[in-house]
PDB file of C-alpha atoms in Angstrom:
ATOM      1  CA  MET A   1      -2.167 -10.559  42.192  1.00  0.00           C
ATOM      2  CA  LYS A   2      -4.863 -13.286  42.646  1.00  0.00           C
ATOM      3  CA  LYS A   3      -7.779 -10.867  41.702  1.00  0.00           C
ATOM      4  CA  GLN A   4      -5.968  -9.647  38.336  1.00  0.00           C
ATOM      5  CA  SER A   5      -5.404 -13.684  37.563  1.00  0.00           C
ATOM      6  CA  TYR A   6      -9.013 -14.375  38.543  1.00  0.00           C
ATOM      7  CA  PHE A   7     -10.051 -11.490  36.007  1.00  0.00           C
ATOM      8  CA  ILE A   8      -7.890 -12.731  33.147  1.00  0.00           C
ATOM      9  CA  PHE A   9      -9.402 -16.490  33.484  1.00  0.00           C
ATOM     10  CA  LEU A  10     -12.873 -15.147  33.772  1.00  0.00           C
ATOM     11  CA  LEU A  11     -12.522 -12.986  30.696  1.00  0.00           C
ATOM     12  CA  PHE A  12     -10.833 -15.757  28.567  1.00  0.00           C
ATOM     13  CA  SER A  13     -13.438 -18.346  29.679  1.00  0.00           C
ATOM     14  CA  ALA A  14     -16.130 -15.783  28.538  1.00  0.00           C
ATOM     15  CA  LEU A  15     -14.570 -15.214  25.078  1.00  0.00           C
ATOM     16  CA  ILE A  16     -14.059 -19.038  24.749  1.00  0.00           C
ATOM     17  CA  ILE A  17     -17.711 -19.664  25.476  1.00  0.00           C
ATOM     18  CA  GLU A  18     -18.970 -16.937  23.324  1.00  0.00           C
ATOM     19  CA  ILE A  19     -16.877 -17.935  20.200  1.00  0.00           C
ATOM     20  CA  ARG A  20     -18.101 -21.698  20.817  1.00  0.00           C
ATOM     21  CA  GLY A  21     -21.450 -20.383  20.280  1.00  0.00           C
ATOM     22  CA  ASN A  22     -20.788 -18.244  17.453  1.00  0.00           C
ATOM     23  CA  PRO A  23     -18.610 -19.877  14.994  1.00  0.00           C
ATOM     24  CA  LEU A  24     -16.142 -17.606  13.507  1.00  0.00           C
ATOM     25  CA  GLU A  25     -16.098 -16.772   9.976  1.00  0.00           C
ATOM     26  CA  LYS A  26     -13.090 -16.148   7.507  1.00  0.00           C
ATOM     27  CA  SER A  27     -12.584 -12.887   6.089  1.00  0.00           C
ATOM     28  CA  PRO A  28     -12.425 -12.942   2.094  1.00  0.00           C
ATOM     29  CA  LYS A  29      -8.943 -12.250   0.827  1.00  0.00           C
ATOM     30  CA  GLN A  30      -7.974 -10.504  -2.053  1.00  0.00           C
ATOM     31  CA  TYR A  31      -4.557 -10.758  -4.049  1.00  0.00           C
ATOM     32  CA  SER A  32      -3.418  -7.759  -6.128  1.00  0.00           C
ATOM     33  CA  PHE A  33      -0.475  -7.535  -8.831  1.00  0.00           C
ATOM     34  CA  GLU A  34       0.295  -4.188 -10.646  1.00  0.00           C
ATOM     35  CA  THR A  35       2.942  -2.360 -12.569  1.00  0.00           C
ATOM     36  CA  GLY A  36       3.052   0.960 -13.745  1.00  0.00           C
ATOM     37  CA  TYR A  37       4.943   4.184 -14.569  1.00  0.00           C
ATOM     38  CA  GLN A  38       6.025   6.633 -11.905  1.00  0.00           C
ATOM     39  CA  TYR A  39       7.086  10.200 -12.519  1.00  0.00           C
ATOM     40  CA  VAL A  40       9.063  12.406  -9.761  1.00  0.00           C
ATOM     41  CA  LEU A  41       7.261  15.586  -9.590  1.00  0.00           C
ATOM     42  CA  SER A  42      10.045  17.037  -7.066  1.00  0.00           C
ATOM     43  CA  SER A  43      12.804  15.824  -5.029  1.00  0.00           C
ATOM     44  CA  ASP A  44      15.415  17.205  -2.730  1.00  0.00           C
ATOM     45  CA  PHE A  45      18.136  14.798  -3.638  1.00  0.00           C
ATOM     46  CA  ASN A  46      21.065  15.900  -6.146  1.00  0.00           C
ATOM     47  CA  GLU A  47      20.933  12.450  -8.070  1.00  0.00           C
ATOM     48  CA  LYS A  48      17.526  13.498  -9.612  1.00  0.00           C
ATOM     49  CA  ALA A  49      16.392  10.325 -11.101  1.00  0.00           C
ATOM     50  CA  VAL A  50      12.939  11.802 -12.848  1.00  0.00           C
ATOM     51  CA  SER A  51      10.910   8.634 -13.843  1.00  0.00           C
ATOM     52  CA  GLY A  52      10.728   4.651 -13.675  1.00  0.00           C
ATOM     53  CA  ILE A  53       8.693   1.589 -13.644  1.00  0.00           C
ATOM     54  CA  SER A  54       7.116   0.084 -10.309  1.00  0.00           C
ATOM     55  CA  VAL A  55       5.825  -3.389  -9.537  1.00  0.00           C
ATOM     56  CA  LEU A  56       3.788  -4.238  -6.446  1.00  0.00           C
ATOM     57  CA  ALA A  57       1.979  -7.213  -5.187  1.00  0.00           C
ATOM     58  CA  ASP A  58      -0.494  -7.240  -1.959  1.00  0.00           C
ATOM     59  CA  TYR A  59      -2.573  -9.223   0.104  1.00  0.00           C
ATOM     60  CA  ALA A  60      -5.775  -7.849   1.331  1.00  0.00           C
ATOM     61  CA  TRP A  61      -8.659  -8.638   3.980  1.00  0.00           C
ATOM     62  CA  GLN A  62     -11.977  -7.493   3.137  1.00  0.00           C
ATOM     63  CA  LEU A  63     -13.162  -5.644   6.466  1.00  0.00           C
ATOM     64  CA  SER A  64     -16.612  -4.285   5.443  1.00  0.00           C
ATOM     65  CA  GLY A  65     -19.105  -4.859   2.636  1.00  0.00           C
ATOM     66  CA  PHE A  66     -21.049  -7.303   3.844  1.00  0.00           C
ATOM     67  CA  ASN A  67     -24.753  -7.555   3.949  1.00  0.00           C
ATOM     68  CA  GLN A  68     -25.142  -5.447   0.402  1.00  0.00           C
ATOM     69  CA  ARG A  69     -22.608  -2.784   1.684  1.00  0.00           C
ATOM     70  CA  LYS A  70     -19.867  -1.652  -0.080  1.00  0.00           C
ATOM     71  CA  LYS A  71     -16.370  -3.365   0.317  1.00  0.00           C
ATOM     72  CA  VAL A  72     -13.201  -1.700   2.165  1.00  0.00           C
ATOM     73  CA  PHE A  73     -10.082  -3.682   2.299  1.00  0.00           C
ATOM     74  CA  LEU A  74      -7.050  -3.670   4.349  1.00  0.00           C
ATOM     75  CA  SER A  75      -3.717  -5.093   2.701  1.00  0.00           C
ATOM     76  CA  ILE A  76      -0.355  -5.452   2.922  1.00  0.00           C
ATOM     77  CA  PRO A  77       1.755  -4.085   0.053  1.00  0.00           C
ATOM     78  CA  LEU A  78       5.168  -5.120  -1.014  1.00  0.00           C
ATOM     79  CA  GLY A  79       6.745  -2.852  -3.873  1.00  0.00           C
ATOM     80  CA  TYR A  80       9.747  -2.133  -5.876  1.00  0.00           C
ATOM     81  CA  SER A  81      10.556   0.912  -8.213  1.00  0.00           C
ATOM     82  CA  TYR A  82      13.262   1.596 -10.452  1.00  0.00           C
ATOM     83  CA  LEU A  83      13.745   5.399 -11.226  1.00  0.00           C
ATOM     84  CA  PHE A  84      15.992   5.833 -14.555  1.00  0.00           C
ATOM     85  CA  ALA A  85      18.797   8.337 -14.684  1.00  0.00           C
ATOM     86  CA  GLN A  86      18.070  11.716 -15.979  1.00  0.00           C
ATOM     87  CA  PRO A  87      20.504  11.933 -19.295  1.00  0.00           C
ATOM     88  CA  GLY A  88      23.133  14.922 -19.728  1.00  0.00           C
ATOM     89  CA  ASN A  89      23.555  15.597 -15.854  1.00  0.00           C
ATOM     90  CA  ASN A  90      24.838  14.103 -12.677  1.00  0.00           C
ATOM     91  CA  SER A  91      21.773  12.018 -12.060  1.00  0.00           C
ATOM     92  CA  ARG A  92      21.966   8.334 -10.918  1.00  0.00           C
ATOM     93  CA  ASN A  93      19.378   5.321 -11.097  1.00  0.00           C
ATOM     94  CA  GLY A  94      17.311   4.729  -8.059  1.00  0.00           C
ATOM     95  CA  LYS A  95      15.531   2.113  -6.386  1.00  0.00           C
ATOM     96  CA  ILE A  96      12.875   2.236  -3.834  1.00  0.00           C
ATOM     97  CA  LEU A  97      11.452  -0.961  -1.807  1.00  0.00           C
ATOM     98  CA  LEU A  98       8.368  -0.083   0.109  1.00  0.00           C
ATOM     99  CA  TYR A  99       5.996  -2.027   2.263  1.00  0.00           C
ATOM    100  CA  GLY A 100       3.320  -0.820   4.911  1.00  0.00           C
ATOM    101  CA  TRP A 101      -0.649  -0.922   4.972  1.00  0.00           C
ATOM    102  CA  THR A 102      -3.217   0.377   2.667  1.00  0.00           C
ATOM    103  CA  VAL A 103      -6.924   0.760   2.747  1.00  0.00           C
ATOM    104  CA  ARG A 104      -9.133   0.512   0.014  1.00  0.00           C
ATOM    105  CA  HIS A 105     -12.728   1.703  -0.412  1.00  0.00           C
ATOM    106  CA  GLU A 106     -14.845   0.571  -3.347  1.00  0.00           C
ATOM    107  CA  LEU A 107     -17.197   3.275  -4.167  1.00  0.00           C
ATOM    108  CA  LYS A 108     -20.020   1.160  -5.722  1.00  0.00           C
ATOM    109  CA  LYS A 109     -21.451  -2.349  -4.875  1.00  0.00           C
ATOM    110  CA  ASP A 110     -21.689  -5.212  -7.779  1.00  0.00           C
ATOM    111  CA  LYS A 111     -21.381  -3.465 -10.921  1.00  0.00           C
ATOM    112  CA  LYS A 112     -19.332  -4.108 -13.878  1.00  0.00           C
ATOM    113  CA  ILE A 113     -17.043  -0.896 -13.458  1.00  0.00           C
ATOM    114  CA  ILE A 114     -16.379  -0.059  -9.393  1.00  0.00           C
ATOM    115  CA  PRO A 115     -14.403   2.896  -8.632  1.00  0.00           C
ATOM    116  CA  PHE A 116     -12.311   3.034  -5.547  1.00  0.00           C
ATOM    117  CA  ILE A 117     -10.098   5.323  -3.583  1.00  0.00           C
ATOM    118  CA  GLY A 118      -7.287   4.414  -1.312  1.00  0.00           C
ATOM    119  CA  TYR A 119      -4.974   5.446   1.039  1.00  0.00           C
ATOM    120  CA  ALA A 120      -1.505   4.138   2.426  1.00  0.00           C
ATOM    121  CA  LEU A 121       0.891   4.401   5.340  1.00  0.00           C
ATOM    122  CA  MET A 122       4.262   2.786   4.319  1.00  0.00           C
ATOM    123  CA  LEU A 123       8.050   2.664   4.979  1.00  0.00           C
ATOM    124  CA  ASN A 124      10.531   2.927   2.142  1.00  0.00           C
ATOM    125  CA  GLN A 125      14.337   2.353   1.601  1.00  0.00           C
ATOM    126  CA  LEU A 126      15.715   4.655  -1.154  1.00  0.00           C
ATOM    127  CA  SER A 127      19.266   3.751  -2.790  1.00  0.00           C
ATOM    128  CA  PHE A 128      20.984   5.164  -5.751  1.00  0.00           C
ATOM    129  CA  GLN A 129      23.573   3.485  -8.105  1.00  0.00           C
ATOM    130  CA  GLU A 130      27.181   4.152  -7.027  1.00  0.00           C
ATOM    131  CA  ILE A 131      26.344   5.186  -3.340  1.00  0.00           C
ATOM    132  CA  ASP A 132      26.737   2.697  -0.624  1.00  0.00           C
ATOM    133  CA  GLY A 133      23.841   2.123   1.522  1.00  0.00           C
ATOM    134  CA  SER A 134      20.330   3.427   1.611  1.00  0.00           C
ATOM    135  CA  ILE A 135      18.092   5.763   3.276  1.00  0.00           C
ATOM    136  CA  PHE A 136      14.662   5.062   5.067  1.00  0.00           C
ATOM    137  CA  GLY A 137      11.611   6.974   4.352  1.00  0.00           C
ATOM    138  CA  HIS A 138       8.066   7.759   5.609  1.00  0.00           C
ATOM    139  CA  HIS A 139       5.620   7.133   2.407  1.00  0.00           C
ATOM    140  CA  THR A 140       1.995   8.447   2.356  1.00  0.00           C
ATOM    141  CA  LYS A 141      -0.011   7.851  -0.889  1.00  0.00           C
ATOM    142  CA  PHE A 142      -3.378   8.403  -2.060  1.00  0.00           C
ATOM    143  CA  GLU A 143      -4.951   6.736  -5.023  1.00  0.00           C
ATOM    144  CA  THR A 144      -8.223   6.685  -7.200  1.00  0.00           C
ATOM    145  CA  GLY A 145      -9.230   4.305  -9.798  1.00  0.00           C
ATOM    146  CA  ILE A 146     -11.788   1.634 -11.491  1.00  0.00           C
ATOM    147  CA  ASN A 147     -12.241  -1.887 -10.952  1.00  0.00           C
ATOM    148  CA  ILE A 148     -13.404  -3.567 -14.217  1.00  0.00           C
ATOM    149  CA  ALA A 149     -15.136  -6.923 -13.281  1.00  0.00           C
ATOM    150  CA  GLY A 150     -13.341  -9.854 -15.348  1.00  0.00           C
ATOM    151  CA  ASN A 151     -15.478 -12.976 -13.588  1.00  0.00           C
ATOM    152  CA  LYS A 152     -16.029 -14.051  -9.954  1.00  0.00           C
ATOM    153  CA  THR A 153     -12.400 -14.757  -9.226  1.00  0.00           C
ATOM    154  CA  ARG A 154     -10.702 -11.866 -10.901  1.00  0.00           C
ATOM    155  CA  ALA A 155     -10.931  -8.062 -11.742  1.00  0.00           C
ATOM    156  CA  PHE A 156      -8.571  -5.603 -13.857  1.00  0.00           C
ATOM    157  CA  PHE A 157      -8.134  -2.413 -12.488  1.00  0.00           C
ATOM    158  CA  VAL A 158      -6.245   1.021 -13.390  1.00  0.00           C
ATOM    159  CA  LYS A 159      -5.454   3.889 -11.077  1.00  0.00           C
ATOM    160  CA  VAL A 160      -3.428   6.995 -10.540  1.00  0.00           C
ATOM    161  CA  GLU A 161      -1.601   7.804  -7.565  1.00  0.00           C
ATOM    162  CA  TYR A 162       0.229  10.665  -5.454  1.00  0.00           C
ATOM    163  CA  SER A 163       2.958  10.089  -3.122  1.00  0.00           C
ATOM    164  CA  LEU A 164       4.516  11.980  -0.449  1.00  0.00           C
ATOM    165  CA  VAL A 165       7.771  10.603   1.016  1.00  0.00           C
ATOM    166  CA  ARG A 166       9.671  12.030   3.788  1.00  0.00           C
ATOM    167  CA  TYR A 167      13.395  11.010   4.625  1.00  0.00           C
ATOM    168  CA  PRO A 168      14.554  12.352   8.022  1.00  0.00           C
ATOM    169  CA  SER A 169      18.031  12.145   9.295  1.00  0.00           C
ATOM    170  CA  LEU A 170      19.845  12.305  12.146  1.00  0.00           C
ATOM    171  CA  GLY A 171      21.565  15.491  12.942  1.00  0.00           C
ATOM    172  CA  ASN A 172      19.531  17.405  10.337  1.00  0.00           C
ATOM    173  CA  LYS A 173      16.404  19.684  11.255  1.00  0.00           C
ATOM    174  CA  GLU A 174      15.213  19.614   7.927  1.00  0.00           C
ATOM    175  CA  SER A 175      14.074  16.261   6.297  1.00  0.00           C
ATOM    176  CA  ARG A 176      14.347  15.471   2.475  1.00  0.00           C
ATOM    177  CA  TRP A 177      11.099  15.207   0.725  1.00  0.00           C
ATOM    178  CA  MET A 178      10.103  13.531  -2.769  1.00  0.00           C
ATOM    179  CA  HIS A 179       6.813  13.930  -4.255  1.00  0.00           C
ATOM    180  CA  TYR A 180       5.803  11.556  -7.443  1.00  0.00           C
ATOM    181  CA  ALA A 181       2.573  10.427  -9.247  1.00  0.00           C
ATOM    182  CA  GLY A 182       1.862   7.328 -11.335  1.00  0.00           C
ATOM    183  CA  ILE A 183      -0.500   5.373 -13.382  1.00  0.00           C
ATOM    184  CA  LYS A 184      -0.710   1.666 -12.888  1.00  0.00           C
ATOM    185  CA  THR A 185      -2.998  -1.214 -14.008  1.00  0.00           C
ATOM    186  CA  GLY A 186      -3.183  -4.771 -12.656  1.00  0.00           C
ATOM    187  CA  ILE A 187      -5.006  -7.690 -11.736  1.00  0.00           C
ATOM    188  CA  ARG A 188      -6.814  -8.576  -8.565  1.00  0.00           C
ATOM    189  CA  PHE A 189      -7.624 -12.418  -7.761  1.00  0.00           C
ATOM    190  CA  ASN A 190     -10.490 -12.960  -4.756  1.00  0.00           C
TER     191      ASN A 190
END
């Protein structure tokens, strides 16, 4: 036990000495707000709401892109979607709350228009009108778009995205699935 404590003490001492010799720099942050349209391509649910609106906000840290390299951001998104019932059948309005992690790679550096690609691993909660409770799902999203530089503190963006969502449930061998696509527009603040 003494050897482990001594090793941990030495490790933290070396870390503190290293930090004092090299001051830490803050990673640049970015805030994004987006809204747009989404369309359900396919769904295993009987309550087939087929299209809706979506809003999302995220907080991102720049992970790479220093010293004249292309930027990479890691963000924490929080989003909400409202899916409208399809007229003429038994469909119901649906709501989706989602949160997780997104990684976004900018494909150019210091241009007026910068293309980007991104992918996200998220969790979501799906609920339908007039049905008690909600179901929890695993959400994978792929996106591509362009950032349009406004000034040094903000940029506008347009993107298209594809999402695949799996809803497992206890006691069932098969999971339920939803596939949807969306087109979004928004603003980023540096």
